[in-house]
GROMACS .gro file of N, CA and C in nm:
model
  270
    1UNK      N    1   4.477  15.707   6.974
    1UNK     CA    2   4.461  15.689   6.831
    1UNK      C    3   4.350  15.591   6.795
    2UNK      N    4   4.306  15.505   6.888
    2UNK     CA    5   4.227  15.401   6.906
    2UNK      C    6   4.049  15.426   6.877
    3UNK      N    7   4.023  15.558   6.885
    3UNK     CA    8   3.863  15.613   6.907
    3UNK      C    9   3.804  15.619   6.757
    4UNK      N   10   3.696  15.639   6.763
    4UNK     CA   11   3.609  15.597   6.650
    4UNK      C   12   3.450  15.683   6.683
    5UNK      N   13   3.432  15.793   6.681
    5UNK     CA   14   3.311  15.885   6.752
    5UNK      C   15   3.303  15.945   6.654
    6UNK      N   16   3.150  16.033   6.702
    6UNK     CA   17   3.087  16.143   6.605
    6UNK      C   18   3.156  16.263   6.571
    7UNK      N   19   3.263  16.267   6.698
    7UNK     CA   20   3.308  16.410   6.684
    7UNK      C   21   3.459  16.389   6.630
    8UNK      N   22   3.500  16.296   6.609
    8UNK     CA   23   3.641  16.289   6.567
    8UNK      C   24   3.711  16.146   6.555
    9UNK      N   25   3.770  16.117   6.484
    9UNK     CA   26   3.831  15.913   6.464
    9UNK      C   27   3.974  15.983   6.485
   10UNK      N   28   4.018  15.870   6.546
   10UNK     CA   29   4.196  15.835   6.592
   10UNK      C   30   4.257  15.819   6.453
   11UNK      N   31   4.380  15.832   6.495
   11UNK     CA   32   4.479  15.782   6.323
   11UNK      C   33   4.474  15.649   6.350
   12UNK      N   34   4.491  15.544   6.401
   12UNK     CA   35   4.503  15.445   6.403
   12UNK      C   36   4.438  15.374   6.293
   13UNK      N   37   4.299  15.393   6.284
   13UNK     CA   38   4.239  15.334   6.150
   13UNK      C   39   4.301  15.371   6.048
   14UNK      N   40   4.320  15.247   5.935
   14UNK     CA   41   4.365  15.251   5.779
   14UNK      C   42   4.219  15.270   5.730
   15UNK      N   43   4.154  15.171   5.717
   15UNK     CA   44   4.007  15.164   5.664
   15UNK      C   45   3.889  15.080   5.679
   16UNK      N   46   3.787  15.105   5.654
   16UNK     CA   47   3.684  15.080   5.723
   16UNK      C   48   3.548  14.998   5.578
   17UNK      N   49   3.466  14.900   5.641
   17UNK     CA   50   3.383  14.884   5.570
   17UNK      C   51   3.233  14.878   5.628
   18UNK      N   52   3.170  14.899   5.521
   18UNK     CA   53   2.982  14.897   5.569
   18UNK      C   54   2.915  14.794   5.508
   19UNK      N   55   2.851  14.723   5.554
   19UNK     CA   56   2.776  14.605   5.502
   19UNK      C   57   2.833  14.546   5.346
   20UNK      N   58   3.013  14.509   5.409
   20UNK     CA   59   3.073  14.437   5.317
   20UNK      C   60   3.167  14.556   5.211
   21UNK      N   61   3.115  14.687   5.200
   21UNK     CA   62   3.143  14.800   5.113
   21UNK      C   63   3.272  14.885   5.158
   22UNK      N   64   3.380  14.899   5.104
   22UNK     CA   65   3.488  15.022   5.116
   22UNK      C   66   3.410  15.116   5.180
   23UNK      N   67   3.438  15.234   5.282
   23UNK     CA   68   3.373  15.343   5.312
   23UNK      C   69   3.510  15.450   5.405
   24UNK      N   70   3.505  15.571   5.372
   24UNK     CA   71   3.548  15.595   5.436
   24UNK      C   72   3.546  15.590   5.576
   25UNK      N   73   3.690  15.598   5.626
   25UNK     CA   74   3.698  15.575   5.789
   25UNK      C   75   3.657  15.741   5.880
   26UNK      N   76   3.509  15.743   5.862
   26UNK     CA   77   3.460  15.832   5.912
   26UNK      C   78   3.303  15.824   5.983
   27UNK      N   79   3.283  15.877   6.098
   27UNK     CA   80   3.117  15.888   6.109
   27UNK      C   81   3.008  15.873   6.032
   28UNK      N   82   3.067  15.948   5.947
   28UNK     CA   83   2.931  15.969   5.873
   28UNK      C   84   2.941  15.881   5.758
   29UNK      N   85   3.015  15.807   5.740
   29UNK     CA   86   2.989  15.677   5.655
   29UNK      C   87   2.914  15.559   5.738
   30UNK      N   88   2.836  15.528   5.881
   30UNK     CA   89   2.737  15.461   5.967
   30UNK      C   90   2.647  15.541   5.898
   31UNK      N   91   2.528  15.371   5.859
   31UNK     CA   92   2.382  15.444   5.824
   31UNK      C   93   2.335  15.482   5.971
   32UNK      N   94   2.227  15.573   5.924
   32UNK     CA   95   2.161  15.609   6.095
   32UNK      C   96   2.019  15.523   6.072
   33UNK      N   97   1.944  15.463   6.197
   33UNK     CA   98   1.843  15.417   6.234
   33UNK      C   99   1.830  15.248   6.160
   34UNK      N  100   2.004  15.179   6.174
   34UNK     CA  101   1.900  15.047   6.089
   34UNK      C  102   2.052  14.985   6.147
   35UNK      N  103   2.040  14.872   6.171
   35UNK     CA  104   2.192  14.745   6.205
   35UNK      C  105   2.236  14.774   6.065
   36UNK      N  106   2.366  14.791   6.084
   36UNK     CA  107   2.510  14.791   6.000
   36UNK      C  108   2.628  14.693   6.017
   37UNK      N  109   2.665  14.662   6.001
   37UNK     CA  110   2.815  14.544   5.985
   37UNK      C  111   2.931  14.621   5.949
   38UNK      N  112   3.017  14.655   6.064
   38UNK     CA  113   3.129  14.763   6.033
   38UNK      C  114   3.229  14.669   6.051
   39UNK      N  115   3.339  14.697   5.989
   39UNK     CA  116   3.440  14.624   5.959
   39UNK      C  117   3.567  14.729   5.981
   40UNK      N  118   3.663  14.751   6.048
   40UNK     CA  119   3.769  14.844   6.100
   40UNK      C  120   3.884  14.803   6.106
   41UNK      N  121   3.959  14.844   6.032
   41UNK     CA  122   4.119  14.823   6.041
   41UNK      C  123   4.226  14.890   6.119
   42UNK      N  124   4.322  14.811   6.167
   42UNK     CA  125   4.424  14.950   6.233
   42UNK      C  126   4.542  14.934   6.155
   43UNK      N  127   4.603  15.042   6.155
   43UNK     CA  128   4.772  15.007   6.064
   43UNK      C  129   4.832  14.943   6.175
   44UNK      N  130   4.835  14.948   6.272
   44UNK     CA  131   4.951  14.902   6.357
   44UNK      C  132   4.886  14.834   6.510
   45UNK      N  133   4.917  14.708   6.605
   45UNK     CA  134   4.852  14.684   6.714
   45UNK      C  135   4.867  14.832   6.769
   46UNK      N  136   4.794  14.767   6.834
   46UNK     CA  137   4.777  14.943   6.935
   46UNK      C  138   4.835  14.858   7.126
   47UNK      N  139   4.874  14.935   7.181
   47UNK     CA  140   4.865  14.881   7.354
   47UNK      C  141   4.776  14.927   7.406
   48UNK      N  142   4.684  15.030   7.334
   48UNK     CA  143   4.598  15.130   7.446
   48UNK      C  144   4.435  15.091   7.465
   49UNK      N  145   4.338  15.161   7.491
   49UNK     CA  146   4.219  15.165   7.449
   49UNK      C  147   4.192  15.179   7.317
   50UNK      N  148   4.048  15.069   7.273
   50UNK     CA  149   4.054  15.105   7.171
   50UNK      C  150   3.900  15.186   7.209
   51UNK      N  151   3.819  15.238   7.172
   51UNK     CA  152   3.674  15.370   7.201
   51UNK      C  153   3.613  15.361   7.027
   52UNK      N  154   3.473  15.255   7.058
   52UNK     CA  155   3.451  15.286   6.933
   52UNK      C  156   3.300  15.330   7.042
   53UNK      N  157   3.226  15.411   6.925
   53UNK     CA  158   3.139  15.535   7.014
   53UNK      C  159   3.193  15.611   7.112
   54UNK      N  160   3.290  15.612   7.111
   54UNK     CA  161   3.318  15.768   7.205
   54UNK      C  162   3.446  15.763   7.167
   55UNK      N  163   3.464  15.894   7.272
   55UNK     CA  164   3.638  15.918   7.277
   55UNK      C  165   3.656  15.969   7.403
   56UNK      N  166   3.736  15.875   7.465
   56UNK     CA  167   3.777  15.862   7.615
   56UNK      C  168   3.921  15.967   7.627
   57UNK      N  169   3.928  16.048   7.753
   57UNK     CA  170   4.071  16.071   7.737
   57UNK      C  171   4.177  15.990   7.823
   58UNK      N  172   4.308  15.961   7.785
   58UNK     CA  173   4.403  15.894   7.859
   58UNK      C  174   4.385  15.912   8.021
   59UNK      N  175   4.391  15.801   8.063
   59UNK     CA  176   4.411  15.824   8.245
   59UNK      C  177   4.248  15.812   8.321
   60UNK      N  178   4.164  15.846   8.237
   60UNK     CA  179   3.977  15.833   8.268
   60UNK      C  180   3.895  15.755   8.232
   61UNK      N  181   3.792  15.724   8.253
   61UNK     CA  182   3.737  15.625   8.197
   61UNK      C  183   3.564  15.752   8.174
   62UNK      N  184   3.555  15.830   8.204
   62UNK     CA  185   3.481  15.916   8.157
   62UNK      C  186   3.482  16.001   8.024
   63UNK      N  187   3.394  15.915   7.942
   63UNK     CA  188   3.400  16.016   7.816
   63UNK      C  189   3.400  16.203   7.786
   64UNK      N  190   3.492  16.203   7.704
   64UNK     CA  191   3.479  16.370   7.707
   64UNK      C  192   3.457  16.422   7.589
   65UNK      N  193   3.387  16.372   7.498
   65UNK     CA  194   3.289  16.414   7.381
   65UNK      C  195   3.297  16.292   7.257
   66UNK      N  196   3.194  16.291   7.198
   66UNK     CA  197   3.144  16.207   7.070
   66UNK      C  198   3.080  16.080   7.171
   67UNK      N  199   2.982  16.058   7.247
   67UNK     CA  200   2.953  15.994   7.320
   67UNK      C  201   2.839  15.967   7.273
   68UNK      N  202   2.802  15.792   7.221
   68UNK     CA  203   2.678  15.837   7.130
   68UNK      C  204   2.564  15.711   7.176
   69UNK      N  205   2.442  15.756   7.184
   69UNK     CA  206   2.356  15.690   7.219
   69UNK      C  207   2.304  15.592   7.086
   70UNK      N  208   2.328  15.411   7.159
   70UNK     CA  209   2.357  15.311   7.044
   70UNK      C  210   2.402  15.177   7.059
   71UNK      N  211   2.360  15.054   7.017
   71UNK     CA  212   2.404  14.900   7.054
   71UNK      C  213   2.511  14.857   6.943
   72UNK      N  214   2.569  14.749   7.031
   72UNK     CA  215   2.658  14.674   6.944
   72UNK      C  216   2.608  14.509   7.024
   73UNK      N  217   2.577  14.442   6.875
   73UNK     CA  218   2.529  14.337   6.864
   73UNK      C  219   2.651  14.264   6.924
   74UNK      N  220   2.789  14.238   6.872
   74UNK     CA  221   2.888  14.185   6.903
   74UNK      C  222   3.018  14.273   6.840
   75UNK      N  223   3.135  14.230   6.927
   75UNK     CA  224   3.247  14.279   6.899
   75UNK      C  225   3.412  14.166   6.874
   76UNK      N  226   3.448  14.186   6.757
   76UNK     CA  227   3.531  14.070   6.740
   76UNK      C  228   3.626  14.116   6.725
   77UNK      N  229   3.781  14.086   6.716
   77UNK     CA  230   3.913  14.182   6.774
   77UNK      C  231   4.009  14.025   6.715
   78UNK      N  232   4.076  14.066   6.585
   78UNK     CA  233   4.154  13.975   6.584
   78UNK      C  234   4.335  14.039   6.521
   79UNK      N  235   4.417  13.929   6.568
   79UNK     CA  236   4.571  13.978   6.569
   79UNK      C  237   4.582  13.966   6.467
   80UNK      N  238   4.534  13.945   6.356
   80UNK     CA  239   4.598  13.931   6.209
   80UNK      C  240   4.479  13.981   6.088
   81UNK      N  241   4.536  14.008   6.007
   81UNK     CA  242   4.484  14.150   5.862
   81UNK      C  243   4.364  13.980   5.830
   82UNK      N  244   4.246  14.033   5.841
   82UNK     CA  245   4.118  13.926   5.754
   82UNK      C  246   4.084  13.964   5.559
   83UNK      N  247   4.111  13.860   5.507
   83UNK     CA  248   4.078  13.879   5.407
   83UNK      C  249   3.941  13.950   5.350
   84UNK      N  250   3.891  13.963   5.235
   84UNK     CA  251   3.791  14.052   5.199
   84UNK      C  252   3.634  13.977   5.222
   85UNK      N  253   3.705  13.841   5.241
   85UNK     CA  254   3.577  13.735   5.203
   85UNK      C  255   3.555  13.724   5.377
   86UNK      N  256   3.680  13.662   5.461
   86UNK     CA  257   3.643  13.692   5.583
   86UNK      C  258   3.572  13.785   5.637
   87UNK      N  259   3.616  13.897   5.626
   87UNK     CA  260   3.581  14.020   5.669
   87UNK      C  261   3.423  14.025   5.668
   88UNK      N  262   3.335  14.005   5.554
   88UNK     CA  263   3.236  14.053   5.534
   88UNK      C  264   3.143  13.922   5.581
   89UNK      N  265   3.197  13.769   5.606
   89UNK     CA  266   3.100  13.641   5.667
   89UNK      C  267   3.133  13.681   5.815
   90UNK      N  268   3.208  13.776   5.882
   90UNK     CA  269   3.186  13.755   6.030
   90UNK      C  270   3.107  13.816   6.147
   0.00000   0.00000   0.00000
C-alpha cells in the first residue's frame, strides 16, 4: 500500500502536497523537469516498505514497473500528523 510510481500509488496515502499546495495523491500532480517539495501522508503507520518512485513487489527487492529515472534531495519520515505550517518549512 506503501508505493508512490508512475504507473500506480498504494492506498495508503490520504494526501499529498506540491511546493506547499493541496494536490492530488497522484503522479501526475509532480512537475516534470524542475525540484519540487512533496509532502505525503499515510492514513495509518504502515510495517512494510514504503516505494516512492517505484513499486516493488512483496518478498523482492527488484522493481516490477513504475520505475522512474530521478533524485531525491532528502527524505524525512516522521511518527506523528505535521501541521500545515510544518509541513511546508521542512
Amino acid at each position: 500500500e506503501g508505493y508512490f510510481s508512475d504507473s500506480a500509488v498504494g492506498q495508503a496515502w490520504t494526501s499529498a502536497y506540491v511546493d506547499g499546495l493541496p494536490a492530488l495523491v497522484a503522479w501526475s500532480s509532480l512537475p516534470i523537469g524542475r525540484w519540487a517539495h512533496v509532502h505525503l501522508e499515510l492514513k495509518r503507520p504502515v510495517s512494510d516498505n514504503l516505494n516512492f518512485m517505484s513499486r516493488v513487489n512483496s518478498g523482492t527487492v527488484q522493481p516490477v514497473e513504475g520505475c522512474l529515472a530521478g533524485k531525491l534531495a532528502e527524505v524525512y519520515l516522521w511518527s506523528r500528523h505535521l501541521s500545515a505550517d510544518e509541513a511546508i518549512f521542512v
